[in-house]
Amino acid sequence: MCDLIVCCAIPKNEKESLKLYTTLHSIEDIKFNNKYILFDGAPDKASAEQKEFYTSLKEVFVKNSHDFPVKVIEYKTNLYYKSMLEKFIRDNFDELNDNLFIIQDDVQLGKIDLDTVLKDKEENKDCKILYFGENRPKAAHWFQVISQDPRFVKTHGWSERVYIITKKDLKNIFDFLKSFRRGGKNGKFIEYYYQNAMSRKSWTKMDESSKLDYWAIWGCFEYKGVFHRHLVMKR
């Protein structure tokens, strides 16, 4: 079994908020054990009117969520993706299923057989993060292919828009990232830590064995044949 976690940023307008329904529609036929939607809090700089608007959008979703029953988690402070997800995982670790299916609210997922994917992931003992990419060429500065087989592409770098990971592996990654200075994109997102590592001059000077040691912390693979479409909301 697998729990669903949908991570929602603050929408800037009603049109953006409707994209959440597109995300949910793309996964509505997948059987999950538990379903959670995390709503981030309003930015500190937001006016009272803006905060009221954000709250109203969430209330509209909750009111109309009978077609997609979920447990809604609302945060009062503006945490951004990484901190919001980390807080949720640490606060609810024991209650969560071992496998987590995590998706952002501006992603439309293609057809997927979750049982098959989970079985394939379990058979790949090196896999910690199993992500679903876009059906287009990879950006070289973001993804570096290490190797591939009929089911998986082993990569330096990954996409956190939609992926499967165990709660233990995700907690271990959060523990690893504690040693890094927060700030900029690092403070908001997880995938940037890997991307930033690859962008440093020191990366080009590392031997392949050292790079693989770093990769082993993340254990990231792209799953072949299942793709997502980014609905392009600015975070």
Short mmCIF file of C-alpha atoms in Angstrom, two decimals:
data_model
loop_
_atom_site.label_atom_id
_atom_site.label_comp_id
_atom_site.label_asym_id
_atom_site.label_seq_id
_atom_site.Cartn_x
_atom_site.Cartn_y
_atom_site.Cartn_z
CA MET A 1 0.00 0.00 0.00
CA CYS A 2 0.99 3.61 -0.48
CA ASP A 3 -0.06 6.97 0.98
CA LEU A 4 -0.67 10.00 -1.23
CA ILE A 5 0.71 13.41 -0.28
CA VAL A 6 -0.25 16.42 -2.42
CA CYS A 7 1.84 19.51 -1.67
CA CYS A 8 0.06 22.79 -2.40
CA ALA A 9 1.65 26.19 -2.69
CA ILE A 10 -0.36 29.38 -2.22
CA PRO A 11 -2.23 30.11 -5.46
CA LYS A 12 -1.99 33.67 -6.70
CA ASN A 13 -5.47 33.66 -8.20
CA GLU A 14 -8.52 31.49 -8.74
CA LYS A 15 -7.23 30.21 -12.08
CA GLU A 16 -4.11 28.82 -10.41
CA SER A 17 -6.18 27.19 -7.67
CA LEU A 18 -8.19 25.28 -10.27
CA LYS A 19 -5.03 23.50 -11.44
CA LEU A 20 -5.19 21.46 -8.26
CA TYR A 21 -8.32 19.77 -9.62
CA THR A 22 -6.39 18.89 -12.80
CA THR A 23 -3.72 17.27 -10.65
CA LEU A 24 -6.24 15.32 -8.60
CA HIS A 25 -8.18 14.23 -11.69
CA SER A 26 -5.01 12.70 -13.13
CA ILE A 27 -4.59 10.42 -10.09
CA GLU A 28 -8.21 9.86 -9.06
CA ASP A 29 -8.29 6.23 -10.23
CA ILE A 30 -5.17 5.23 -8.28
CA LYS A 31 -5.86 3.34 -5.07
CA PHE A 32 -4.05 4.82 -2.09
CA ASN A 33 -4.19 3.82 1.54
CA ASN A 34 -4.47 7.38 2.90
CA LYS A 35 -4.67 10.71 1.08
CA TYR A 36 -3.29 13.96 2.42
CA ILE A 37 -3.28 17.45 0.97
CA LEU A 38 -0.88 19.95 2.53
CA PHE A 39 -1.76 23.64 2.17
CA ASP A 40 1.06 26.09 2.77
CA GLY A 41 0.40 29.24 4.79
CA ALA A 42 0.22 32.75 3.38
CA PRO A 43 3.45 34.76 3.02
CA ASP A 44 4.22 37.20 5.81
CA LYS A 45 4.23 40.08 3.34
CA ALA A 46 0.72 39.26 2.13
CA SER A 47 -1.93 41.85 2.94
CA ALA A 48 -4.96 41.00 5.06
CA GLU A 49 -7.06 40.94 1.89
CA GLN A 50 -4.66 38.52 0.20
CA LYS A 51 -4.64 36.23 3.23
CA GLU A 52 -8.43 36.22 3.27
CA PHE A 53 -8.39 35.35 -0.45
CA TYR A 54 -5.98 32.44 0.13
CA THR A 55 -8.18 31.13 2.92
CA SER A 56 -11.31 31.35 0.78
CA LEU A 57 -9.69 29.31 -2.01
CA LYS A 58 -8.81 26.54 0.44
CA GLU A 59 -12.31 26.59 1.88
CA VAL A 60 -13.78 26.22 -1.61
CA PHE A 61 -11.58 23.17 -2.21
CA VAL A 62 -12.46 21.55 1.11
CA LYS A 63 -16.17 22.15 0.46
CA ASN A 64 -15.95 20.50 -2.96
CA SER A 65 -13.53 17.69 -2.10
CA HIS A 66 -16.25 15.06 -1.63
CA ASP A 67 -15.27 13.66 -5.04
CA PHE A 68 -11.73 13.17 -3.80
CA PRO A 69 -11.90 12.52 -0.03
CA VAL A 70 -8.68 13.53 1.65
CA LYS A 71 -7.31 14.66 4.96
CA VAL A 72 -6.52 18.36 4.62
CA ILE A 73 -3.53 19.72 6.55
CA GLU A 74 -3.34 23.52 6.74
CA TYR A 75 -0.28 25.43 7.88
CA LYS A 76 -0.54 28.95 9.24
CA THR A 77 2.98 30.02 8.34
CA ASN A 78 4.54 30.20 4.88
CA LEU A 79 6.91 27.21 4.87
CA TYR A 80 7.46 26.47 1.17
CA TYR A 81 7.70 22.96 -0.24
CA LYS A 82 10.74 21.52 1.55
CA SER A 83 9.97 22.72 5.06
CA MET A 84 6.26 21.99 4.77
CA LEU A 85 6.85 18.41 3.63
CA GLU A 86 9.58 17.85 6.21
CA LYS A 87 7.38 19.09 9.04
CA PHE A 88 4.53 16.86 7.92
CA ILE A 89 6.77 13.78 7.66
CA ARG A 90 8.39 14.30 11.05
CA ASP A 91 5.11 15.13 12.80
CA ASN A 92 3.25 12.14 11.33
CA PHE A 93 6.01 9.61 10.75
CA ASP A 94 4.53 6.71 12.73
CA GLU A 95 1.07 7.06 11.20
CA LEU A 96 2.25 7.13 7.60
CA ASN A 97 2.46 4.12 5.31
CA ASP A 98 6.01 3.00 4.44
CA ASN A 99 5.56 4.02 0.78
CA LEU A 100 4.74 7.63 -0.08
CA PHE A 101 3.51 8.95 -3.42
CA ILE A 102 4.28 12.67 -3.42
CA ILE A 103 3.02 15.10 -6.05
CA GLN A 104 2.93 18.88 -6.37
CA ASP A 105 -0.32 20.68 -7.08
CA ASP A 106 0.64 21.87 -10.57
CA VAL A 107 1.40 18.48 -12.10
CA GLN A 108 -0.72 16.30 -14.36
CA LEU A 109 0.36 12.67 -14.24
CA GLY A 110 0.01 10.27 -17.16
CA LYS A 111 -1.32 6.72 -16.98
CA ILE A 112 0.30 4.61 -14.27
CA ASP A 113 -0.10 1.12 -12.82
CA LEU A 114 0.91 1.83 -9.23
CA ASP A 115 1.09 -1.81 -8.14
CA THR A 116 3.52 -2.61 -10.94
CA VAL A 117 5.61 0.47 -10.23
CA LEU A 118 5.84 -0.34 -6.52
CA LYS A 119 6.85 -3.92 -7.33
CA ASP A 120 9.54 -2.70 -9.75
CA LYS A 121 10.84 -0.23 -7.18
CA GLU A 122 11.03 -2.89 -4.49
CA GLU A 123 13.05 -5.12 -6.81
CA ASN A 124 15.53 -2.29 -7.44
CA LYS A 125 17.41 -2.41 -4.15
CA ASP A 126 19.43 0.72 -4.96
CA CYS A 127 16.35 2.87 -5.54
CA LYS A 128 15.30 5.39 -2.92
CA ILE A 129 13.69 8.10 -5.05
CA LEU A 130 11.67 6.91 -8.03
CA TYR A 131 10.53 9.94 -10.00
CA PHE A 132 8.41 10.39 -13.09
CA GLY A 133 9.90 12.82 -15.59
CA GLU A 134 8.60 14.79 -18.54
CA ASN A 135 8.42 13.28 -22.02
CA ARG A 136 11.08 15.55 -23.47
CA PRO A 137 14.89 15.75 -23.56
CA LYS A 138 16.52 16.22 -20.16
CA ALA A 139 18.30 19.46 -19.33
CA ALA A 140 22.00 18.54 -19.12
CA HIS A 141 22.67 20.88 -16.19
CA TRP A 142 19.86 19.26 -14.19
CA PHE A 143 20.06 15.55 -15.11
CA GLN A 144 23.17 13.50 -15.81
CA VAL A 145 22.41 9.94 -16.93
CA ILE A 146 24.56 7.33 -15.23
CA SER A 147 23.05 4.17 -16.71
CA GLN A 148 19.72 2.70 -17.74
CA ASP A 149 17.85 -0.53 -18.31
CA PRO A 150 14.39 -1.34 -19.70
CA ARG A 151 12.61 0.03 -16.60
CA PHE A 152 14.86 2.65 -14.99
CA VAL A 153 17.19 5.53 -15.78
CA LYS A 154 19.80 6.06 -13.06
CA THR A 155 20.54 9.78 -12.86
CA HIS A 156 22.47 12.42 -11.02
CA GLY A 157 19.69 14.91 -10.28
CA TRP A 158 15.96 14.30 -10.07
CA SER A 159 12.53 15.95 -10.23
CA GLU A 160 10.48 16.42 -7.07
CA ARG A 161 7.25 17.24 -8.94
CA VAL A 162 6.04 13.63 -8.59
CA TYR A 163 7.88 10.67 -7.09
CA ILE A 164 7.68 7.63 -4.81
CA ILE A 165 9.87 7.19 -1.76
CA THR A 166 9.68 5.38 1.57
CA LYS A 167 9.13 7.51 4.63
CA LYS A 168 12.39 6.20 6.09
CA ASP A 169 14.43 7.21 3.04
CA LEU A 170 12.79 10.64 2.92
CA LYS A 171 13.50 11.25 6.60
CA ASN A 172 17.13 10.19 6.06
CA ILE A 173 17.46 12.70 3.21
CA PHE A 174 16.04 15.46 5.42
CA ASP A 175 18.54 14.48 8.11
CA PHE A 176 21.37 14.66 5.57
CA LEU A 177 20.28 18.14 4.43
CA LYS A 178 20.45 19.48 7.98
CA SER A 179 24.18 19.96 7.54
CA PHE A 180 23.66 22.42 4.67
CA ARG A 181 23.19 26.14 5.02
CA ARG A 182 19.66 27.10 4.13
CA GLY A 183 18.85 30.01 1.92
CA GLY A 184 17.68 30.80 -1.59
CA LYS A 185 16.19 27.89 -3.51
CA ASN A 186 17.81 25.42 -1.09
CA GLY A 187 15.55 26.64 1.68
CA LYS A 188 12.44 26.09 -0.41
CA PHE A 189 13.02 22.91 -2.40
CA ILE A 190 14.81 19.55 -2.07
CA GLU A 191 15.98 18.84 -5.61
CA TYR A 192 18.09 22.00 -5.70
CA TYR A 193 20.64 20.54 -3.29
CA TYR A 194 21.59 17.93 -5.88
CA GLN A 195 21.43 20.38 -8.77
CA ASN A 196 23.62 22.87 -6.88
CA ALA A 197 26.16 20.14 -6.16
CA MET A 198 26.43 19.37 -9.88
CA SER A 199 26.81 23.05 -10.76
CA ARG A 200 29.93 23.54 -8.61
CA LYS A 201 33.42 23.38 -10.11
CA SER A 202 34.29 20.75 -7.52
CA TRP A 203 31.80 18.38 -9.17
CA THR A 204 33.71 18.40 -12.45
CA LYS A 205 36.89 17.52 -10.56
CA MET A 206 35.34 14.60 -8.67
CA ASP A 207 36.10 11.08 -9.82
CA GLU A 208 33.19 8.83 -10.78
CA SER A 209 33.44 6.80 -7.59
CA SER A 210 32.99 9.92 -5.44
CA LYS A 211 30.05 11.05 -7.55
CA LEU A 212 28.41 7.65 -7.08
CA ASP A 213 28.95 7.90 -3.34
CA TYR A 214 27.01 11.15 -3.40
CA TRP A 215 24.35 9.59 -5.62
CA ALA A 216 23.91 6.74 -3.12
CA ILE A 217 22.60 9.23 -0.54
CA TRP A 218 19.71 9.99 -2.89
CA GLY A 219 19.35 6.77 -4.86
CA CYS A 220 17.37 8.48 -7.62
CA PHE A 221 15.97 6.76 -10.69
CA GLU A 222 13.54 7.91 -13.35
CA TYR A 223 10.85 5.38 -14.16
CA LYS A 224 10.46 4.73 -17.87
CA GLY A 225 7.10 5.03 -19.60
CA VAL A 226 5.27 7.16 -17.03
CA PHE A 227 5.43 10.92 -17.55
CA HIS A 228 4.05 14.09 -16.06
CA ARG A 229 3.07 17.43 -17.54
CA HIS A 230 4.00 20.57 -15.66
CA LEU A 231 1.11 23.03 -15.42
CA VAL A 232 3.66 25.81 -14.83
CA MET A 233 2.71 27.67 -11.69
CA LYS A 234 5.46 29.91 -10.40
CA ARG A 235 6.49 28.93 -6.89
#
